[in-house]
Short mmCIF file of C-alpha atoms in Angstrom, two decimals:
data_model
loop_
_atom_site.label_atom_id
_atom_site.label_comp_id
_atom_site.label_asym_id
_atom_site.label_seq_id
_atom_site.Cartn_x
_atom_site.Cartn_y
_atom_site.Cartn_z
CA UNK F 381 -196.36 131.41 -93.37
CA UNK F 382 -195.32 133.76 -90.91
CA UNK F 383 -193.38 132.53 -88.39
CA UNK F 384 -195.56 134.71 -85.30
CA UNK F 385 -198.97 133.63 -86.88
CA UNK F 386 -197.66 130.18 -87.64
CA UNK F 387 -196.83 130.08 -83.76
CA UNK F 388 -200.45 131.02 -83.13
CA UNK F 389 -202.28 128.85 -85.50
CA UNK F 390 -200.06 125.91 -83.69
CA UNK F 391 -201.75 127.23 -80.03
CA UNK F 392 -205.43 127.19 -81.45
CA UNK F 393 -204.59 123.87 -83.18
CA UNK F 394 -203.79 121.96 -79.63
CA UNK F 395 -207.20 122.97 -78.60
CA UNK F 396 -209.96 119.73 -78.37
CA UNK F 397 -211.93 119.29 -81.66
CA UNK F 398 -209.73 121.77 -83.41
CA UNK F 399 -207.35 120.58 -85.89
CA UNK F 400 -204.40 122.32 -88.06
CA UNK F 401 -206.75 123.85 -91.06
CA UNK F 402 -209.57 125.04 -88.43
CA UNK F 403 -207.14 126.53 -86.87
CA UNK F 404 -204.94 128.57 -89.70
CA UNK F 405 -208.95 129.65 -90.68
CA UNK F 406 -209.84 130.86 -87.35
CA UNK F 407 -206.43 132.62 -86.87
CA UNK F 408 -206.60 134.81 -90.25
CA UNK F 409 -210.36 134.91 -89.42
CA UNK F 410 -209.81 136.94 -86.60
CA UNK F 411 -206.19 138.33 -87.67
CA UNK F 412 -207.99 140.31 -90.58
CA UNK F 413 -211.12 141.31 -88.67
CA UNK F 414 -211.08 145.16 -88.43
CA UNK F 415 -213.63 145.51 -85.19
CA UNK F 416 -210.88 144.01 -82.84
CA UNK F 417 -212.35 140.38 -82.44
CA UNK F 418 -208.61 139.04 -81.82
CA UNK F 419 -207.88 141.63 -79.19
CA UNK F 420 -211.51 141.03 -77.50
CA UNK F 421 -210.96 137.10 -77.20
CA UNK F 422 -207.70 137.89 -76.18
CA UNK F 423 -208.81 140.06 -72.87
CA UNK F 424 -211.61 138.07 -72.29
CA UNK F 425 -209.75 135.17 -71.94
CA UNK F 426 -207.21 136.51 -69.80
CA UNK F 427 -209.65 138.41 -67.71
CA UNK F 428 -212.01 134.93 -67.55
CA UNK F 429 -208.59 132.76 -66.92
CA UNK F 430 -207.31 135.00 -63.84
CA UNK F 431 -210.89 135.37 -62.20
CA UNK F 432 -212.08 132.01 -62.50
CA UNK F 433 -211.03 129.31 -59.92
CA UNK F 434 -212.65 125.74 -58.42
CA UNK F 435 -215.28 126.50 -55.86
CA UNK F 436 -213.52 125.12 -52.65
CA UNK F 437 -216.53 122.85 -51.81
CA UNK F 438 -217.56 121.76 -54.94
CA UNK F 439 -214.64 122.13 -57.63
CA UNK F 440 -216.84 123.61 -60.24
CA UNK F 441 -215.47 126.71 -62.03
CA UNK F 442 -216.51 129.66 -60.58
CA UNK F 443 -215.47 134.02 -60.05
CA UNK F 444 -217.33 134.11 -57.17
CA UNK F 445 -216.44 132.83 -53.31
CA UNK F 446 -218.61 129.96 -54.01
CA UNK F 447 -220.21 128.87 -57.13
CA UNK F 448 -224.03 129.52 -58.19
CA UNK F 449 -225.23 125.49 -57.11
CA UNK F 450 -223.46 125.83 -53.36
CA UNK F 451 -224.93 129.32 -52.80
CA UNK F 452 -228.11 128.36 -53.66
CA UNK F 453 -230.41 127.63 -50.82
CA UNK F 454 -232.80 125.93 -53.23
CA UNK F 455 -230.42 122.96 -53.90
CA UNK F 456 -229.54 121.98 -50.20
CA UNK F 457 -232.11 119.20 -50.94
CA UNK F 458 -229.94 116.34 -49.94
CA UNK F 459 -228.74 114.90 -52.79
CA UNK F 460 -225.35 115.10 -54.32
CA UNK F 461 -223.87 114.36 -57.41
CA UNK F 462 -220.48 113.34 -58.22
CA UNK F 463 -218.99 113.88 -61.69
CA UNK F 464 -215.64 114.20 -63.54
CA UNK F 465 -215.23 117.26 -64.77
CA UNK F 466 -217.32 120.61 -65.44
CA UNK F 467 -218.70 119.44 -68.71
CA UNK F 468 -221.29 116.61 -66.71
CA UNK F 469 -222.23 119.48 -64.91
CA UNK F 470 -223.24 121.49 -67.75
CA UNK F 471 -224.66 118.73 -69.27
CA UNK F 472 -226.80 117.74 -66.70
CA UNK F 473 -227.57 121.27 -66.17
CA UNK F 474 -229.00 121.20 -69.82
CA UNK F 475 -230.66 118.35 -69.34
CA UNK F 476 -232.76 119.93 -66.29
CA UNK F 477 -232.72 116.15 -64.66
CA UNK F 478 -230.99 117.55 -61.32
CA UNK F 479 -231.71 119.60 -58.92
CA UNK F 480 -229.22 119.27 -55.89
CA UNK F 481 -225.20 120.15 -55.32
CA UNK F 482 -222.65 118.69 -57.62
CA UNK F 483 -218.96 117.68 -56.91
CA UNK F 484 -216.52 117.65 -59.44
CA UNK F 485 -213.83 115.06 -59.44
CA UNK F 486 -211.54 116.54 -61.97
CA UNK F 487 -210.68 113.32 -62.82
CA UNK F 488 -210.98 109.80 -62.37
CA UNK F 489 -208.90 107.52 -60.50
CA UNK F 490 -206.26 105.35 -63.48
CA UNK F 491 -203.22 103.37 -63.00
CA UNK F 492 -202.58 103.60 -66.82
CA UNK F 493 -202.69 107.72 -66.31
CA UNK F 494 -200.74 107.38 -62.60
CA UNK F 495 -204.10 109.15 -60.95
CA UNK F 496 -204.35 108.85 -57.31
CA UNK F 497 -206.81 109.61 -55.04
CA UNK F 498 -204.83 112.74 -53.90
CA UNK F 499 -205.06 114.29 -57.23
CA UNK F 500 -208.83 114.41 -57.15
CA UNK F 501 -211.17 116.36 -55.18
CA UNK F 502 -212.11 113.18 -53.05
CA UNK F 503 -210.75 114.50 -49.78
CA UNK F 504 -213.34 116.83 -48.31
CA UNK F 505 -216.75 114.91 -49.71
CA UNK F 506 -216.97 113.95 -45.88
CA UNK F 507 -217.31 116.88 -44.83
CA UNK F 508 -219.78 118.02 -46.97
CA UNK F 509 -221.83 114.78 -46.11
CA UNK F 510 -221.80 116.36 -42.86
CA UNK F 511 -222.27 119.97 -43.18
CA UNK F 512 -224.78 119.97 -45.97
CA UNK F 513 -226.72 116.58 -44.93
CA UNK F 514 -226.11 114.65 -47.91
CA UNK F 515 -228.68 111.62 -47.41
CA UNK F 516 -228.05 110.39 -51.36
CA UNK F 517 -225.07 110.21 -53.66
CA UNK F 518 -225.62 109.68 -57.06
CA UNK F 519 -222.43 108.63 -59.30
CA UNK F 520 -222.64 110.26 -62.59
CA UNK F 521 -219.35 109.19 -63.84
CA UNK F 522 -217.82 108.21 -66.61
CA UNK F 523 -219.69 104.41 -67.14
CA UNK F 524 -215.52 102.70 -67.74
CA UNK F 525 -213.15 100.86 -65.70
CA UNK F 526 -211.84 104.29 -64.23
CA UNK F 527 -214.82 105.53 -63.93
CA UNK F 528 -216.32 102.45 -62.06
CA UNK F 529 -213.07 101.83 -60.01
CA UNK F 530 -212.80 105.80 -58.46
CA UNK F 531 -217.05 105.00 -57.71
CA UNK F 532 -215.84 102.15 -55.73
CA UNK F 533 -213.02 103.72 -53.60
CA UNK F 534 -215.73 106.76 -52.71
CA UNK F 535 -217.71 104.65 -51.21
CA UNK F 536 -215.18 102.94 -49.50
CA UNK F 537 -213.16 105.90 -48.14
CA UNK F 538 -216.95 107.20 -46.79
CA UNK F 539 -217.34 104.19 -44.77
CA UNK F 540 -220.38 103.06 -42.64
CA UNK F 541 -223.00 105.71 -42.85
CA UNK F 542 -226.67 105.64 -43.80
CA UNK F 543 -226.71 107.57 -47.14
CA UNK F 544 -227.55 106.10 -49.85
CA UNK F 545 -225.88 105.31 -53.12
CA UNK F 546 -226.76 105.32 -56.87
CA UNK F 547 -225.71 105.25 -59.96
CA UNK F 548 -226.50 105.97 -63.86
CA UNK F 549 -228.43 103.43 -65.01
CA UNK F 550 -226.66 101.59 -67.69
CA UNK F 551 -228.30 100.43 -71.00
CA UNK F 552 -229.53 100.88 -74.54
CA UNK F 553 -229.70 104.58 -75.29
CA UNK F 554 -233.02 105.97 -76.15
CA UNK F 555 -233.31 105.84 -79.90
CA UNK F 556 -230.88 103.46 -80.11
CA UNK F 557 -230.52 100.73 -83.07
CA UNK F 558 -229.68 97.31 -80.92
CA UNK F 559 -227.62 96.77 -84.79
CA UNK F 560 -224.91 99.70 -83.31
CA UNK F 561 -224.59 98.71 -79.90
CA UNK F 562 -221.87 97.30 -78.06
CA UNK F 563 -221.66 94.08 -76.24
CA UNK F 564 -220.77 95.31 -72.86
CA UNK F 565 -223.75 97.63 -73.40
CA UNK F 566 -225.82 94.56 -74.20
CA UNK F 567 -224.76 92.65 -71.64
CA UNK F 568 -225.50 95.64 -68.96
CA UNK F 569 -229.02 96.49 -70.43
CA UNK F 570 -230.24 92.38 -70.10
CA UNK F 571 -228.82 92.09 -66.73
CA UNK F 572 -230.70 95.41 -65.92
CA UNK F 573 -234.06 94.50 -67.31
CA UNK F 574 -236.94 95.68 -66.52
CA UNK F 575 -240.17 93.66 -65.48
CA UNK F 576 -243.22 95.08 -67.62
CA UNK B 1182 -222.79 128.61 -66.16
CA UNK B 1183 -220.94 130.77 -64.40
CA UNK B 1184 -221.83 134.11 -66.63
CA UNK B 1185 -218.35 135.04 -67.53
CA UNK B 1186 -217.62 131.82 -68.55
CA UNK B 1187 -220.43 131.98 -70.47
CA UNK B 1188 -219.24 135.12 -72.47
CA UNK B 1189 -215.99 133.48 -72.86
CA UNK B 1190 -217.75 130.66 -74.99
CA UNK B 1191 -219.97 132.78 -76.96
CA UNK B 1192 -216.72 134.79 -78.48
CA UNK B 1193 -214.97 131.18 -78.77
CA UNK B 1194 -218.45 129.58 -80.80
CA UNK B 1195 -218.44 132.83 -83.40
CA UNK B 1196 -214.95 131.58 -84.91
CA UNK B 1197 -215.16 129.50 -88.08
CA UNK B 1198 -215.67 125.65 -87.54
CA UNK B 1199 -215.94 126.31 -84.30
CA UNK B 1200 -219.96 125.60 -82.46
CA UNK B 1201 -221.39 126.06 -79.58
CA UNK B 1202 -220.01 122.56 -78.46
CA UNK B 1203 -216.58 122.76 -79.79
CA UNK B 1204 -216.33 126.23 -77.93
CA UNK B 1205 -217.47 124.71 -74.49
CA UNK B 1206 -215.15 122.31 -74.76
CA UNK B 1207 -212.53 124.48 -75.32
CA UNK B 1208 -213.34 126.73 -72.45
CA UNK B 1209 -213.13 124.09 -70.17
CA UNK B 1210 -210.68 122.64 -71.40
CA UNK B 1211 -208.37 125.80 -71.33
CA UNK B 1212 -209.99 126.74 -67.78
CA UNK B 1213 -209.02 123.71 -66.15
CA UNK B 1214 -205.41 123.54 -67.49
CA UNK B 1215 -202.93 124.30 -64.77
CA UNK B 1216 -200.18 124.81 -67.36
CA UNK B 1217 -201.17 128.47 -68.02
CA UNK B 1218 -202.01 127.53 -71.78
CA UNK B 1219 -204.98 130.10 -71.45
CA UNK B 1220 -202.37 133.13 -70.72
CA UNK B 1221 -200.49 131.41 -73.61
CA UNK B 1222 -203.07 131.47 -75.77
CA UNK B 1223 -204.40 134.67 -75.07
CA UNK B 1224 -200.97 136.80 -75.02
CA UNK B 1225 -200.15 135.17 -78.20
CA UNK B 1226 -203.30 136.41 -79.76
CA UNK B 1227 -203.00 139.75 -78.45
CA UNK B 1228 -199.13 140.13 -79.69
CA UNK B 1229 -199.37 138.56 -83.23
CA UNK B 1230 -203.05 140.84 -83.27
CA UNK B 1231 -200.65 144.02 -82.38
CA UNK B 1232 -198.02 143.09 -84.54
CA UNK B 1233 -199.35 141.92 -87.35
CA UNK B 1234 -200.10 144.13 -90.63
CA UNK B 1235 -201.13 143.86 -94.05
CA UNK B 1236 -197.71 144.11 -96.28
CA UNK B 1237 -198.07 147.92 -97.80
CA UNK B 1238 -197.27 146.08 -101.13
CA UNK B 1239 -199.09 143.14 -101.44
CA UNK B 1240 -201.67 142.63 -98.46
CA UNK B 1241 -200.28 139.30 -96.92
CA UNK B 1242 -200.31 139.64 -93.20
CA UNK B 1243 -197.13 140.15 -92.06
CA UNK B 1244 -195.08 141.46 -88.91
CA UNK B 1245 -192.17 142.72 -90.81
CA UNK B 1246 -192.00 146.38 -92.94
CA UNK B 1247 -192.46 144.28 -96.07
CA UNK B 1248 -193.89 140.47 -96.27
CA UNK B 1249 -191.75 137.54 -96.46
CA UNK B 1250 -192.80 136.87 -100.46
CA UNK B 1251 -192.11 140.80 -101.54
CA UNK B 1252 -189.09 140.86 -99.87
CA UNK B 1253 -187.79 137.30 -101.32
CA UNK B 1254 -185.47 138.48 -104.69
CA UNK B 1255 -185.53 135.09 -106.08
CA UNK B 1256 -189.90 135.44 -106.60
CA UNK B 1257 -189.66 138.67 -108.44
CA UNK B 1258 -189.98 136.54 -112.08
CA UNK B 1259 -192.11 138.73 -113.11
CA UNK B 1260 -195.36 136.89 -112.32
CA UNK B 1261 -197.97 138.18 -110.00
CA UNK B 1262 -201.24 136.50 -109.15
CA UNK B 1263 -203.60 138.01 -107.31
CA UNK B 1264 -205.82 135.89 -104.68
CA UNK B 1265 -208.92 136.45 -102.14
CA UNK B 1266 -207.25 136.28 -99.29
CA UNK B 1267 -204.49 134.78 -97.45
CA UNK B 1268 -205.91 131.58 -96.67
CA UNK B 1269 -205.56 131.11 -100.61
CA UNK B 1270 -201.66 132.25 -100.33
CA UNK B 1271 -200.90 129.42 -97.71
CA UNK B 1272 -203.18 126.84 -99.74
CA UNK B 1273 -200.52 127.62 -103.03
CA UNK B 1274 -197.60 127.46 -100.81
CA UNK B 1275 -198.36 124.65 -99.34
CA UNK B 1276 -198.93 123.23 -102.74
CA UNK B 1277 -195.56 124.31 -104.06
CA UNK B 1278 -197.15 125.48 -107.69
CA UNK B 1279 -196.29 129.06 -107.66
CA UNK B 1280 -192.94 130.51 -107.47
CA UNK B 1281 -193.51 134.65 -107.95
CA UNK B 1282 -195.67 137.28 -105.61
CA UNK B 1283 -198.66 137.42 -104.52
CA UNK B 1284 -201.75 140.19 -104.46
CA UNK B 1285 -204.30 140.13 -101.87
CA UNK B 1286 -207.20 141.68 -102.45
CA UNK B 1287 -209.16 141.22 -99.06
CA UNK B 1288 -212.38 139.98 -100.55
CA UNK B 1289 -213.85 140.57 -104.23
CA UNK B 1290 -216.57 142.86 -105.47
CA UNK B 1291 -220.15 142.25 -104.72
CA UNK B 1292 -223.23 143.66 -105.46
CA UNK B 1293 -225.29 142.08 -102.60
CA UNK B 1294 -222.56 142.37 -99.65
CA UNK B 1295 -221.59 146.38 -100.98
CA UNK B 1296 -218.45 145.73 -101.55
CA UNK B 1297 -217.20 148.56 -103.80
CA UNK B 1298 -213.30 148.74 -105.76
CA UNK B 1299 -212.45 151.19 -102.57
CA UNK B 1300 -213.19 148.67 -100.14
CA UNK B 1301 -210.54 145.90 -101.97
CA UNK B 1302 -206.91 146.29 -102.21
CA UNK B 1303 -206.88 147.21 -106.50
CA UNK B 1304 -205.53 150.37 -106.64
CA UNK B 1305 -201.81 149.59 -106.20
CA UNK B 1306 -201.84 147.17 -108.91
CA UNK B 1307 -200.68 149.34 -111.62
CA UNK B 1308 -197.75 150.28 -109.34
CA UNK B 1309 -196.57 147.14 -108.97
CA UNK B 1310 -197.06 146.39 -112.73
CA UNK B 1311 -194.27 149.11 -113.41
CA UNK B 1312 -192.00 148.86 -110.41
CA UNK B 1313 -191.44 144.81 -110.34
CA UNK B 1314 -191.63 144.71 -114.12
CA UNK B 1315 -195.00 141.98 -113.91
CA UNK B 1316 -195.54 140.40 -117.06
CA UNK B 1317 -198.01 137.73 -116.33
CA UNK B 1318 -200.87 138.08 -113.76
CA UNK B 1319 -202.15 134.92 -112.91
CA UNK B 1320 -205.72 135.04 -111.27
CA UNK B 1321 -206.51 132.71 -108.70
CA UNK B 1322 -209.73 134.49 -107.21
CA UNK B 1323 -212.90 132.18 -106.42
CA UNK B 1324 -214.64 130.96 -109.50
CA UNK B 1325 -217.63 132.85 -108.63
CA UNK B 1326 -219.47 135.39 -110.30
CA UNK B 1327 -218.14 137.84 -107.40
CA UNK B 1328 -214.56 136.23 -108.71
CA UNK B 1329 -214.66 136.48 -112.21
CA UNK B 1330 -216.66 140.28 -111.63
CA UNK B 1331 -213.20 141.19 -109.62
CA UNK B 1332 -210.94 139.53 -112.25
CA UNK B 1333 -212.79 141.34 -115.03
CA UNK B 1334 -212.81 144.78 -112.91
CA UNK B 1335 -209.03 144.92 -112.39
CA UNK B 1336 -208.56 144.15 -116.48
CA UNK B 1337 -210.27 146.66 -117.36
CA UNK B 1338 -208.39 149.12 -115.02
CA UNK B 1339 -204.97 148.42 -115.59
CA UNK B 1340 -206.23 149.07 -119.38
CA UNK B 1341 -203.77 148.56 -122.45
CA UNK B 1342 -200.40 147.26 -121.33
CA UNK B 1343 -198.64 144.31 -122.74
CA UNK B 1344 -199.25 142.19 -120.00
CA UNK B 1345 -200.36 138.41 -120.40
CA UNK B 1346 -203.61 137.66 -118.06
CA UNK B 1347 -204.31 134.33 -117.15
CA UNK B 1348 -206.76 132.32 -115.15
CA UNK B 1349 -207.16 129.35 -112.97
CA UNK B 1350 -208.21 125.78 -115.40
CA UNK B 1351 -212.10 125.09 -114.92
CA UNK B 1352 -212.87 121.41 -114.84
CA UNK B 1353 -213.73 118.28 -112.66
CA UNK B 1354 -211.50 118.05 -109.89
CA UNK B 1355 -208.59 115.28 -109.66
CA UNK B 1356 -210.44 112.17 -108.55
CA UNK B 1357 -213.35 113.94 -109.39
CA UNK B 1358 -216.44 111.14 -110.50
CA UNK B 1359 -218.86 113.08 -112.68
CA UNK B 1360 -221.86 111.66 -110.58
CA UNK B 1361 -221.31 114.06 -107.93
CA UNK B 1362 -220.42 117.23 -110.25
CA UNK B 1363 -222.73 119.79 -110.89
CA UNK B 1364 -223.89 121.48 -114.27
CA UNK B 1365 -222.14 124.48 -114.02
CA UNK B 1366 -218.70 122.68 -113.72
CA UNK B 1367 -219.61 120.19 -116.41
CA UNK B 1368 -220.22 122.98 -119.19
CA UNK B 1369 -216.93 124.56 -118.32
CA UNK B 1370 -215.10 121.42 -118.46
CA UNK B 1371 -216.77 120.71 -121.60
CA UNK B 1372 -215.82 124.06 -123.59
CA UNK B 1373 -212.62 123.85 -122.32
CA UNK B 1374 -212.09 120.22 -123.64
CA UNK B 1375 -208.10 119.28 -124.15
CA UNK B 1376 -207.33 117.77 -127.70
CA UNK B 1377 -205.30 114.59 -127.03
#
């Protein structure tokens, strides 16, 4: 192959859930489009990758000042949720279960990965319990060690206050075969039984 | 989501194998890289899109005057097989089985999609015929009734010469168990029987 498109096809092929064929496809895909698809993607993405940046209170991506959840009036309802990266949010989003402020982690806290606390945005969730009068936090993170551990040291690091704190409830998905499931699963959705 | 974002994965889920998952993923993923893999990405695309061209000669995408296969002495044996497009060059490359040139016709005739002998790269063929001294075209087009429509086509204009034509072997696939073969594939397989 050429050496310039075989440099390209090698870019698209690092991205997630896009492997080496996938990628040569897309790349002649939009190398022998006529209507300037390649050249469109190309400016969009530049355009999109210069403009966007982390909303300084919440650390969701965002053109704007502030994103669309902190500059909506609507959502100053109390509650907050925590996540790990932008993806929870748009899940949850989808899902139309929340209605309050997010704040994206960008991360979770791992030994194994060397993540500390100061590469997350953990620093200035005080503050917003303060300015935006947070009375509940609900964890929506990642339900693993990491995930578990950087729950933890939030809670710690926001000391004695009266808010309270939740988390995901853990336990056999809905539609789920007990046949497929996991032990630690098991084990979570027994301990977290519910009285009928 | 943030509305450019938004448009960003919309031109990311219209590339082949790639949904409207994959592409969020992607976005985010590229978004929240602090590497600069999106600028990467996207001036990559937009110089390999400005410098890349059909070879004049044989249609493989190229950045040089000529492609790397036309240009190559040691391929001009004389044969000359003529393909779809250039995802079917790189699949014979990479499978080592053809030594000579290639022909790239950019799609193959078709009734129902309106795709007329003008819109396909055909008319040079003859050209070529004479000027590299071709003495076998090999045709390695989809074995489709738009394929063997093309093949037939391009016969019947480069008219009497004393040119051998050739096509690709119909049959079940290596590893192929006849359970999961359709009709179609079993009656060519059966005409073209080998004695052993």
């Amino acid at each position: 192959m050429n050496i310039k498109i075989e440099k390209l096809v090698k870019q698209f092929a690092k991205l997630p859930r896009v492997g080496n064929r996938a990628a040569t496809r897309i790349v002649i895909d939009l190398l022998q489009d006529k209507t300037g698809r390649a050249e469109n993607l190309a400016n969009t993405l530049l355009d999109v990758s210069k403009s966007v940046h982390p909303c300084p209170n919440c650390g969701v991506l965002t053109d704007c000042e502030i994103c669309e959840y902190c500059s909506d009036p609507a959502r100053k309802n109390g509650q907050l949720c925590i996540v790990r990266d932008l993806s929870d949010v748009l899940v949850l989003e989808k899902s139309g279960v929340f209605h309050g402020c997010y704040h994206v982690l960008g991360g979770n806290l791992s030994g194994v990965s060397g993540i500390t606390p100061d590469d997350l945005n953990i620093a200035n969730i005080k503050d917003r319990i303060q300015n935006e009068n947070i009375s509940e936090i609900i964890f929506a993170l990642p339900n693993t060690v990491e995930g578990k551990t950087t729950q933890q040291y939030i809670i710690a690091s926001i000391g004695d206050t009266n808010i309270s704190f939740s988390e995901l409830a853990s336990g056999v998905p809905l539609g789920g075969d007990l046949d497929y499931i996991d032990d630690g699963t098991l084990t979570l959705a027994f301990g977290g039984r519910k009285k009928l």
